[in-house]
XYZ file of C-alpha atoms in Angstrom:
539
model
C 19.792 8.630 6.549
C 18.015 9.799 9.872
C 15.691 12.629 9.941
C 14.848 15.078 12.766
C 11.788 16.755 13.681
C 10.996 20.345 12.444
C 8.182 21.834 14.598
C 7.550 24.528 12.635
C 6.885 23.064 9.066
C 4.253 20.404 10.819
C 1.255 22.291 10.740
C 1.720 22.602 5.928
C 2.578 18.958 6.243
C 0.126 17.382 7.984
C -2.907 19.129 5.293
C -0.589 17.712 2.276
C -2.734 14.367 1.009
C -0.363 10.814 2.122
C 1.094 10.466 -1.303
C 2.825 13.816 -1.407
C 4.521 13.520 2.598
C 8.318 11.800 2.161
C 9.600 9.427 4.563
C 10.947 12.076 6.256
C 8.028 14.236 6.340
C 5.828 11.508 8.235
C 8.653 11.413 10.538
C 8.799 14.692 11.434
C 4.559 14.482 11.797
C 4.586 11.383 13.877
C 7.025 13.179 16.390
C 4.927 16.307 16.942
C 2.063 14.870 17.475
C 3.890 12.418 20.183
C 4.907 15.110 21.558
C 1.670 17.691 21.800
C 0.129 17.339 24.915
C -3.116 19.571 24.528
C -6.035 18.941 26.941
C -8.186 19.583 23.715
C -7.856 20.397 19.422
C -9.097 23.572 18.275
C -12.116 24.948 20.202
C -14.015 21.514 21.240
C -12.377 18.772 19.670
C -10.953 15.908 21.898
C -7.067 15.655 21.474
C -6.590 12.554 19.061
C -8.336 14.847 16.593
C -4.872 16.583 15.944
C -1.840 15.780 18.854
C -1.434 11.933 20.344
C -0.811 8.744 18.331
C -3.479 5.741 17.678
C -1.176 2.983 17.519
C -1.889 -0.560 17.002
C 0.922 -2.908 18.481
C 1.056 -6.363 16.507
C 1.610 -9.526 17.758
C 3.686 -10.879 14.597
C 2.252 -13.934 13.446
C 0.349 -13.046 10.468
C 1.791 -10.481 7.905
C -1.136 -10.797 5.232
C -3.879 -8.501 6.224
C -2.264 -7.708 9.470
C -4.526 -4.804 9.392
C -7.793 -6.936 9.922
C -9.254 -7.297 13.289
C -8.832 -10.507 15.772
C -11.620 -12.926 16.434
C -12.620 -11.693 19.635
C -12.800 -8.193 18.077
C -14.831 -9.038 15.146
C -17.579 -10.236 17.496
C -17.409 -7.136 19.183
C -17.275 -4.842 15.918
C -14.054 -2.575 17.523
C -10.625 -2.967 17.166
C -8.151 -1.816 20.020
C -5.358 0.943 19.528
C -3.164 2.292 22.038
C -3.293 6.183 22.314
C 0.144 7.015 22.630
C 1.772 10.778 23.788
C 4.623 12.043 25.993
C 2.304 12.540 28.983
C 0.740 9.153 29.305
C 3.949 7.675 30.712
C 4.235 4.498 28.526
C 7.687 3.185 28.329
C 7.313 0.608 25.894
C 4.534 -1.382 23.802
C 3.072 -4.852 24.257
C 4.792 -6.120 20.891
C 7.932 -4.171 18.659
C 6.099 -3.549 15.745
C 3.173 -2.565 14.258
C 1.195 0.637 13.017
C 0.443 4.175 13.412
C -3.027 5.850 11.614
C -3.502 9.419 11.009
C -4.870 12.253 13.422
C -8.534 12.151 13.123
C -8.908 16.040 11.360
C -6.570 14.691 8.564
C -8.015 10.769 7.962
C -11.250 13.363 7.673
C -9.970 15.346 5.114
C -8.557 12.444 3.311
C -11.663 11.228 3.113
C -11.221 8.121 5.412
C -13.020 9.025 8.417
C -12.645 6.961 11.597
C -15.700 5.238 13.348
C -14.105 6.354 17.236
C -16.401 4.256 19.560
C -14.638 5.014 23.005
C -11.895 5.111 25.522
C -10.342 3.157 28.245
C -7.391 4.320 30.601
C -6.377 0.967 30.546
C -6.283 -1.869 27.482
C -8.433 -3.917 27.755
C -9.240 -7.523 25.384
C -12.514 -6.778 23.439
C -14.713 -9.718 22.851
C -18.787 -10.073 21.802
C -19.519 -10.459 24.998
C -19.272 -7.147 26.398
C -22.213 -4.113 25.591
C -22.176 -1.697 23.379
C -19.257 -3.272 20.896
C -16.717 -3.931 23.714
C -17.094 -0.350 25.292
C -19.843 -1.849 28.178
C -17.677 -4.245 30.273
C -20.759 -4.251 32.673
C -22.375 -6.103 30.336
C -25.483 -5.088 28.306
C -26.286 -2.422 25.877
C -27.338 0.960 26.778
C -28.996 1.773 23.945
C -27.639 5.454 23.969
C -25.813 7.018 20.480
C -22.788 7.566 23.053
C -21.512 4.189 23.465
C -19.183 5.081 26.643
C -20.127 2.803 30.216
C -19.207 5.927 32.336
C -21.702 8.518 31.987
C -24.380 5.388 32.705
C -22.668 4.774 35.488
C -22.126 8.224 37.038
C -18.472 8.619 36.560
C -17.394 12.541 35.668
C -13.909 12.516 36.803
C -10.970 10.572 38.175
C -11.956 10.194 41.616
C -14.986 8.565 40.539
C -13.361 6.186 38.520
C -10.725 5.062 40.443
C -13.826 3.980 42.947
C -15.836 2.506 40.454
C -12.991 0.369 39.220
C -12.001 -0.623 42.594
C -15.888 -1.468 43.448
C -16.830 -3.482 40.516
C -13.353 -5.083 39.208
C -13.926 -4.204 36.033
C -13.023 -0.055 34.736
C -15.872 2.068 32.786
C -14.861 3.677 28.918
C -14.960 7.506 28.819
C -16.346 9.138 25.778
C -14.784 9.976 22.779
C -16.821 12.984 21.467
C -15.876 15.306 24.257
C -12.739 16.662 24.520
C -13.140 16.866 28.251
C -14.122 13.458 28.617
C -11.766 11.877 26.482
C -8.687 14.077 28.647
C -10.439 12.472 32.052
C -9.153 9.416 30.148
C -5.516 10.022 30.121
C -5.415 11.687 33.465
C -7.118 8.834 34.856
C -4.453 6.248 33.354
C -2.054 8.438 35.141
C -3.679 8.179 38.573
C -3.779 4.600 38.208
C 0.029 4.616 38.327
C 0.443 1.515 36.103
C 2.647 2.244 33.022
C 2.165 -1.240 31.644
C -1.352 -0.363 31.061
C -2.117 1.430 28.304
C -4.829 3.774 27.120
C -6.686 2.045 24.949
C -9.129 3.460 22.298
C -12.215 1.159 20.253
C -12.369 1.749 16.381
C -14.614 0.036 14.324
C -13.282 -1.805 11.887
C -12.963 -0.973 8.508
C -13.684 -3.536 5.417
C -10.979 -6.358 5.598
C -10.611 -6.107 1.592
C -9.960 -2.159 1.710
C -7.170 -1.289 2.886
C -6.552 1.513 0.799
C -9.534 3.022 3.243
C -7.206 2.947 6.316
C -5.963 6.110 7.324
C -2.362 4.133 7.660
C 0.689 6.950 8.246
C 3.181 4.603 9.099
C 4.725 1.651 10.092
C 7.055 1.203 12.887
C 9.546 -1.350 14.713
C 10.840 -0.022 17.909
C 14.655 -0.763 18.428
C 14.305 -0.831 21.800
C 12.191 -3.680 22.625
C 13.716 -6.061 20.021
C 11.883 -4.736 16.946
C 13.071 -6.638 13.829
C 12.628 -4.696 10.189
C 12.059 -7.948 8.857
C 8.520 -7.443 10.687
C 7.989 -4.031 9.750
C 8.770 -5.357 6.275
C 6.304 -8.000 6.388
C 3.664 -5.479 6.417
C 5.267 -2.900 4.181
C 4.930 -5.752 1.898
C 1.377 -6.877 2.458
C 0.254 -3.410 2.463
C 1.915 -2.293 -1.355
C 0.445 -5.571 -2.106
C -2.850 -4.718 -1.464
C -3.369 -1.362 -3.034
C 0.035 -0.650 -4.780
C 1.496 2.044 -2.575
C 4.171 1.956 0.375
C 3.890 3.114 3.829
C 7.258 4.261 5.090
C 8.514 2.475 8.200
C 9.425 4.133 11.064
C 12.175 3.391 13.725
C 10.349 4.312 17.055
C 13.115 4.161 20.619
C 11.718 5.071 23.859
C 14.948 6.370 26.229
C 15.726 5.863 29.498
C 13.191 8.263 30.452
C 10.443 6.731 28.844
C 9.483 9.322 25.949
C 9.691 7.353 22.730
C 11.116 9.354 19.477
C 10.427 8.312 15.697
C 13.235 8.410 12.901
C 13.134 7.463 9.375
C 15.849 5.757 7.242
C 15.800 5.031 3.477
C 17.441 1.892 3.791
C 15.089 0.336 6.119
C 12.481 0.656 3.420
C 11.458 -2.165 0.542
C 11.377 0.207 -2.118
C 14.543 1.845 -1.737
C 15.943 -1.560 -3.915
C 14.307 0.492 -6.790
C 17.115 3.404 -5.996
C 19.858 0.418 -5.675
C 19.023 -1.089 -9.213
C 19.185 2.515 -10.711
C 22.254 3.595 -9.599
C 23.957 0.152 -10.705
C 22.532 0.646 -14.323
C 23.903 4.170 -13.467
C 27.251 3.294 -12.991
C 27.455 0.003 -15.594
C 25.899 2.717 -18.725
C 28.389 5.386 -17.986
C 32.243 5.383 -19.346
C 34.386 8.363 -17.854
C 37.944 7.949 -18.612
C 39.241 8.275 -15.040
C 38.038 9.264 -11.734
C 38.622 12.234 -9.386
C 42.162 12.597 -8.655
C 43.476 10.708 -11.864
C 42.409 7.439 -10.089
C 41.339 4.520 -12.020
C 37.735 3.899 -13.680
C 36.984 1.188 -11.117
C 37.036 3.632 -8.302
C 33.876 5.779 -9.393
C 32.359 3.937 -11.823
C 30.891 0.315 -13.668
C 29.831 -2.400 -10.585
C 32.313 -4.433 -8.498
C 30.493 -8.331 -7.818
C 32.071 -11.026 -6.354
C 30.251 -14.331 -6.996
C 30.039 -16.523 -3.593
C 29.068 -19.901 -3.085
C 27.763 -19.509 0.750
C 25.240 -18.103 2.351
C 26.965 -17.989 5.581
C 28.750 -15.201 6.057
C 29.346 -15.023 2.818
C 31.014 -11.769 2.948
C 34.162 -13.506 4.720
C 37.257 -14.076 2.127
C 37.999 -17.557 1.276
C 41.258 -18.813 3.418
C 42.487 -19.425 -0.012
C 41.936 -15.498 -0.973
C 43.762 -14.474 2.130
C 46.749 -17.065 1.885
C 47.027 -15.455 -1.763
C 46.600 -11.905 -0.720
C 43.592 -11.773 -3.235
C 40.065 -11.492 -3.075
C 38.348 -12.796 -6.806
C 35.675 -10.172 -8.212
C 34.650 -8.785 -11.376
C 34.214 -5.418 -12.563
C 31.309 -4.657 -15.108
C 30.752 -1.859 -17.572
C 29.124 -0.986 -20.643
C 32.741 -1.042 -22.829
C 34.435 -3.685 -20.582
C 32.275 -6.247 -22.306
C 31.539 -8.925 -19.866
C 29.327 -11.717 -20.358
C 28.712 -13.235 -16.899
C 30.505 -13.391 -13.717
C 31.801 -16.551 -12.290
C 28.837 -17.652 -10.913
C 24.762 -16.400 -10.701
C 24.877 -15.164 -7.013
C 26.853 -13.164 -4.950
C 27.732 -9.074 -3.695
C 27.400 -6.258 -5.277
C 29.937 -3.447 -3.759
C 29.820 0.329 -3.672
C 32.028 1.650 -5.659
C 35.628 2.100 -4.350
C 35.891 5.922 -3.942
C 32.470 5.947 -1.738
C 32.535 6.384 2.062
C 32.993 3.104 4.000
C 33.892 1.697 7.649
C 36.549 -0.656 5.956
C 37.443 0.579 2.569
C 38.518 -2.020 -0.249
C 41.584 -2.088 -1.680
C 42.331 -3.289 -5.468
C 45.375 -4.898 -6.090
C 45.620 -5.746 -10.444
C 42.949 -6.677 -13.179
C 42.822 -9.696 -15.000
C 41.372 -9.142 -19.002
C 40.384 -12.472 -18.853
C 39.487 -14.718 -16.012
C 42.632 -14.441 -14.211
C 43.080 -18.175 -12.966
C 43.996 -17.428 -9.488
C 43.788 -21.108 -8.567
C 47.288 -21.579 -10.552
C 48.628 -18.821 -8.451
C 50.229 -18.711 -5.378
C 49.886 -14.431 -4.938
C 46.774 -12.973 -6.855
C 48.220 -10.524 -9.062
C 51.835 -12.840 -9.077
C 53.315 -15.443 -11.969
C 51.228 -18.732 -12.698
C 52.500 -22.218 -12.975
C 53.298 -21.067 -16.355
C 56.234 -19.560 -15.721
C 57.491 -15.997 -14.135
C 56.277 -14.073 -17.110
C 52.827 -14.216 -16.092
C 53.125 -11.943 -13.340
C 52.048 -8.245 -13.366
C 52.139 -6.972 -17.583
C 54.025 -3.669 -16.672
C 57.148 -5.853 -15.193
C 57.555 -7.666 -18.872
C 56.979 -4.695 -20.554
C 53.515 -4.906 -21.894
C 51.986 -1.416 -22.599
C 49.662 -1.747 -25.668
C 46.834 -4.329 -27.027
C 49.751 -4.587 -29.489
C 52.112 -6.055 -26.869
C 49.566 -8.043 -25.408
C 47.864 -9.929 -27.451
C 51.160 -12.497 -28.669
C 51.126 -12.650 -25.191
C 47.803 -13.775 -24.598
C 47.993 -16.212 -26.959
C 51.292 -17.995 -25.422
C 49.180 -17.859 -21.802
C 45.807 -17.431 -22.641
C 43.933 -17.099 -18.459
C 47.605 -17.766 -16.863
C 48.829 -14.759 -18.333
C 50.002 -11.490 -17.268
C 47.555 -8.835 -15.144
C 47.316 -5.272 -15.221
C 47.982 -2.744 -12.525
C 44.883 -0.671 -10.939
C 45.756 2.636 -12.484
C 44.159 4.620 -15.355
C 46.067 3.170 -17.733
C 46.591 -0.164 -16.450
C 42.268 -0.592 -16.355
C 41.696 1.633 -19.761
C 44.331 -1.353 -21.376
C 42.215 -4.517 -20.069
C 39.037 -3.035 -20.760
C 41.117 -2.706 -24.643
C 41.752 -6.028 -24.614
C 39.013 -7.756 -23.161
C 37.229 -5.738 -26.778
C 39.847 -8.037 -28.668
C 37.502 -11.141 -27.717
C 34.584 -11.906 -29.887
C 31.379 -11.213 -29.252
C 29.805 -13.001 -26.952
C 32.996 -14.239 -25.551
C 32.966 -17.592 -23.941
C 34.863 -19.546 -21.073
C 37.424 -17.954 -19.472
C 36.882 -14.804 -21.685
C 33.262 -14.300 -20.785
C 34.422 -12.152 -17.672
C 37.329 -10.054 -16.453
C 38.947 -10.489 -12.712
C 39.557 -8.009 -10.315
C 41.437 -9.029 -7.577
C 40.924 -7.083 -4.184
C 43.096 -6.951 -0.566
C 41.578 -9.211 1.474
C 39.709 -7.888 4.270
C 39.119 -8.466 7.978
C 36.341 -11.924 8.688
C 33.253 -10.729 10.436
C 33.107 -7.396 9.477
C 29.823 -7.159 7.280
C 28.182 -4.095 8.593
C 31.367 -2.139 7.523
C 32.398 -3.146 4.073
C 30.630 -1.142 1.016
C 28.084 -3.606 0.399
C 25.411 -2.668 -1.712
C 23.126 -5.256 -2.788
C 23.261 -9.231 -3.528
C 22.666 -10.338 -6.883
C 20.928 -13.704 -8.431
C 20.730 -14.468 -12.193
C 17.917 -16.976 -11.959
C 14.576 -17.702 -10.018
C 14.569 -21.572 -8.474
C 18.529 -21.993 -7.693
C 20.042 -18.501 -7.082
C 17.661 -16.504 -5.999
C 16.899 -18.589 -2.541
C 20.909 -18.420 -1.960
C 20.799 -14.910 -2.163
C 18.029 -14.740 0.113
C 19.864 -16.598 2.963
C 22.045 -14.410 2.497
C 20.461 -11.269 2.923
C 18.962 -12.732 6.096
C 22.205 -13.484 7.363
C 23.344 -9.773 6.789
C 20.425 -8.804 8.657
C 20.908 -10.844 11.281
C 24.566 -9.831 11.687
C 23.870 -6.237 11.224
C 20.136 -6.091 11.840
C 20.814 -3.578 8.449
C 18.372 -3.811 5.016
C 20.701 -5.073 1.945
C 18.601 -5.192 -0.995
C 18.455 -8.322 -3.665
C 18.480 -7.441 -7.165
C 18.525 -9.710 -10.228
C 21.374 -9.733 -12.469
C 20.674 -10.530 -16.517
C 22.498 -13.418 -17.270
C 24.257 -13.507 -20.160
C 24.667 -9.750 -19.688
C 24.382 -7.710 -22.847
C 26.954 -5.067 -23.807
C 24.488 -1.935 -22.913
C 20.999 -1.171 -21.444
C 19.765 -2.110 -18.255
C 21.023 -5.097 -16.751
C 19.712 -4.719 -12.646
C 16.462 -4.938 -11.331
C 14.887 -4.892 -8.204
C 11.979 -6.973 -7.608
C 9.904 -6.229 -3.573
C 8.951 -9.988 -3.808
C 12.412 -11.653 -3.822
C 13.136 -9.927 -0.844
C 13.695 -12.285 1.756
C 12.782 -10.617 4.608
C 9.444 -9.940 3.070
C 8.704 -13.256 2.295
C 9.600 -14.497 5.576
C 12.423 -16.772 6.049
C 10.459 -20.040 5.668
C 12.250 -22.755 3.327
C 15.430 -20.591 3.548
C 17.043 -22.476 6.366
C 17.308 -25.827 4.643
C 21.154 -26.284 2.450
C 21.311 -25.395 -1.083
C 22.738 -27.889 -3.142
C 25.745 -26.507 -5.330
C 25.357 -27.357 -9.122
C 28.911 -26.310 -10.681
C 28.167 -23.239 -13.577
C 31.203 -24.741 -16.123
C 33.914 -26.459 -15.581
C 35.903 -23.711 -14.318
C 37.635 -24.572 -10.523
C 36.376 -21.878 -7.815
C 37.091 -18.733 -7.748
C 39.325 -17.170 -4.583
């Protein structure tokens, strides 16, 4: 869900310590200071003490410690960061992704001070070799606690820098302890009428192995220069590694016009998996009898899989499945007592009464696997004979009427309609089998409408699920990176207990199976298929 700015609650949130702002609230933070254009903060302050952002764009190749500084800038002891407002005139950033550190005042009061050395209108590569930790480009150290080049070399305002650059070929660095210096800064980027170059400031670098001492507010990926979560994730990743808490990540845009805005969503974050997994267990633990509007259980509650054996666009129904007007899934819940679905990966759906693009459609329920391989229409007859075909049409009503039934047909026998009391009667009979059932009994079979190909980003997908660490779990990471390459869209991985017990919690999300925090290394190469039973595929 997006969140918009709100000016006038940015002043409490900004003095709340990181832990206590939301997602939403370092959103709304990040955007006001983007957009404050001061000359100065408070009485004498210069302006990246409270309005501006100190950004530092990353390149993308390393995701572990992405926070530590290059070669060129250890030498020099100072990082560069791009100082980033609606006035500097910067429509886009070097690279798509990287991160965004606190104001000054508030890394202060969080007790993670920053060591400011000084500014440049324009970026500029940092490397031993240049005075006074990268802030001298003349060369040399001057010696003086104010490591800025330009007050050595005369320059007070714009006009005098714009000569000295054009003199010497190389630009002074302005001071970053006053506030009128460091504004001669950014009007001097401005003169120089180059909006690829960017104002850059020198930090010096904190300890490599303390992370937590970073005043970090955010992460971003900017959508409009080909940002890809699956960066942005990277260091989400490395960073809760390191010290066991998450930045949020932040979608940053710059319009037409240049000025860059910052939105977050939920989904685009690792840790909203944790959510996922809880609302499955949710919906699996709870047993209403019907759902709003005297609809069936399977529209509001218990989990809807469907195992797959692809991780390319896996989401597609099988040509089979759409010759037989039936799409094979099974539907899970505490009293419907089923063991394991067809096979250890596949998708996890919404359930069927929640908002969606392309709502699905259930056709009949199965007590049993409902052998849909010996049927030419999913919910239709089997090559047993015509009484196989929906229950209601031969007159089964009760467990009573069913079960002499079942035992003439066993899988090839009769299905149940999608309403309350069609559902309520499988879930009845599926409690017939013993406990833990096996083969064909082990799950149930809901059979869906078959749904447009190429349509991922609007079915009610809600997570992929693996039972197992070394063969499913890589299939469903392919196939989370394929979603996200189709849909560029964050669909969580959760592990699914296999064999399933009757009650308790049976999904869990784990931030290190995530595929597009591990990087998609090894995932490319073909998963060999090792049959689960001797079962033919599902549809």
């Amino acid at each position: 869900m997006w969140r918009s700015v709100l000016p006038g609650i940015v002043g409490c949130l900004a003095a709340l310590p990181a832990h206590a702002l939301s997602g939403a609230d370092v959103a709304h933070i990040v955007n006001a200071r983007y957009n404050d254009i001061r000359a100065y903060c408070y009485i004498d302050k210069p302006a990246y003490f409270c309005a501006g952002l100190i950004v530092r764009p990353l390149e993308g190749g390393v995701a572990v410690d992405f926070w530590a500084p290059t070669p060129s800038e250890s030498a020099a002891q100072s990082m560069s960061f791009v100082y980033l407002r609606r006035d500097v005139d910067v429509g886009r950033l070097p690279y798509s992704a990287g991160f965004i550190l606190s104001d000054s005042l508030t890394a202060i009061e969080q007790g993670k001070p920053m060591n400011v050395r000084c500014v440049y209108p324009l970026n500029e590569a940092v490397s031993g070799q240049s005075g006074d930790h990268g802030c001298n480009l003349g060369g040399g150290d001057t010696g003086a606690p104010d490591l800025n080049s330009c007050d050595a070399n005369g320059v007070t305002d714009v006009a005098d820098w714009l000569t000295h650059h054009a003199a010497n070929g190389w630009q002074c660095s302005f001071s970053v302890n006053v506030a009128t210096k460091f504004y001669t800064a950014l009007q001097a980027r401005k003169a120089y009428a180059d909006n690829t170059r960017l104002p850059s400031m020198l930090i010096a670098p904190w300890t490599i192995d303390a992370p937590h001492a970073i005043p970090f507010q955010a992460i971003y990926f900017d959508v409009s220069n080909g940002g890809q979560l699956v960066q942005a994730q990277q260091y989400q990743m490395a960073y809760y590694k390191a010290t066991g808490e998450w930045l949020p990540i932040l979608r940053m845009a710059f319009d037409a016009a240049g000025e860059a805005s910052f939105a977050f969503a939920q989904e685009d974050q690792l840790d909203a998996g944790f959510a996922v997994a809880d609302h499955l267990n949710e919906r699996f633990n709870e047993t209403p009898g019907e759902c709003p509007g005297a609809k069936a259980i399977v529209y509001c509650s218990g989990v809807i899989v469907r195992a797959v054996n692809t991780q390319s666009a896996a989401w597609n129904p099988s040509a089979d499945a759409i010759a037989k007007n039936g799409v094979s899934a099974s539907f899970l819940r505490t009293d419907g007592h089923v063991r394991t679905p067809y096979r250890g990966t596949g998708l996890v759906f919404r359930p069927l009464d929640a908002p969606a693009a392309y709502p699905l459609t259930p056709r009949c329920i199965y007590a049993p696997d409902g052998n849909l391989h010996k049927r030419e229409d999913g919910c239709g007859p089997s090559t047993l004979g015509p009484d196989t075909g929906p229950c209601a049409a031969i007159g089964i009503d009760t467990v009573a009427k069913w079960l002499p039934h079942y035992a003439q047909y066993g899988a090839q026998g009769c299905s149940f309609a999608v309403t309350v009391a069609g559902v309520a009667l499988s879930f009845e009979a599926r409690r017939t089998f013993t406990w833990p059932p096996a083969g064909y009994e082990g799950r149930n079979e809901l059979v869906i409408v078959p749904w447009p190909a190429d349509i991922p980003g609007s079915l009610p997908l809600e997570a992929i699920f693996y039972s197992e660490l070394e063969y499913s779990l890589p299939k469903a990471q392919a196939i989370q990176l394929d979603y996200y390459t189709q849909t560029g869209r964050f669909l969580p991985v959760v592990h699914i207990l296999f064999p399933m017990p009757i009650a308790g919690t049976i999904f869990t999300y784990h931030a290190e199976d995530q595929a597009t925090a591990r990087g998609a290394a090894g995932l490319n190469a073909p998963v060999s298929f090792v049959r689960e039973g001797n079962e033919s595929d599902p549809d």
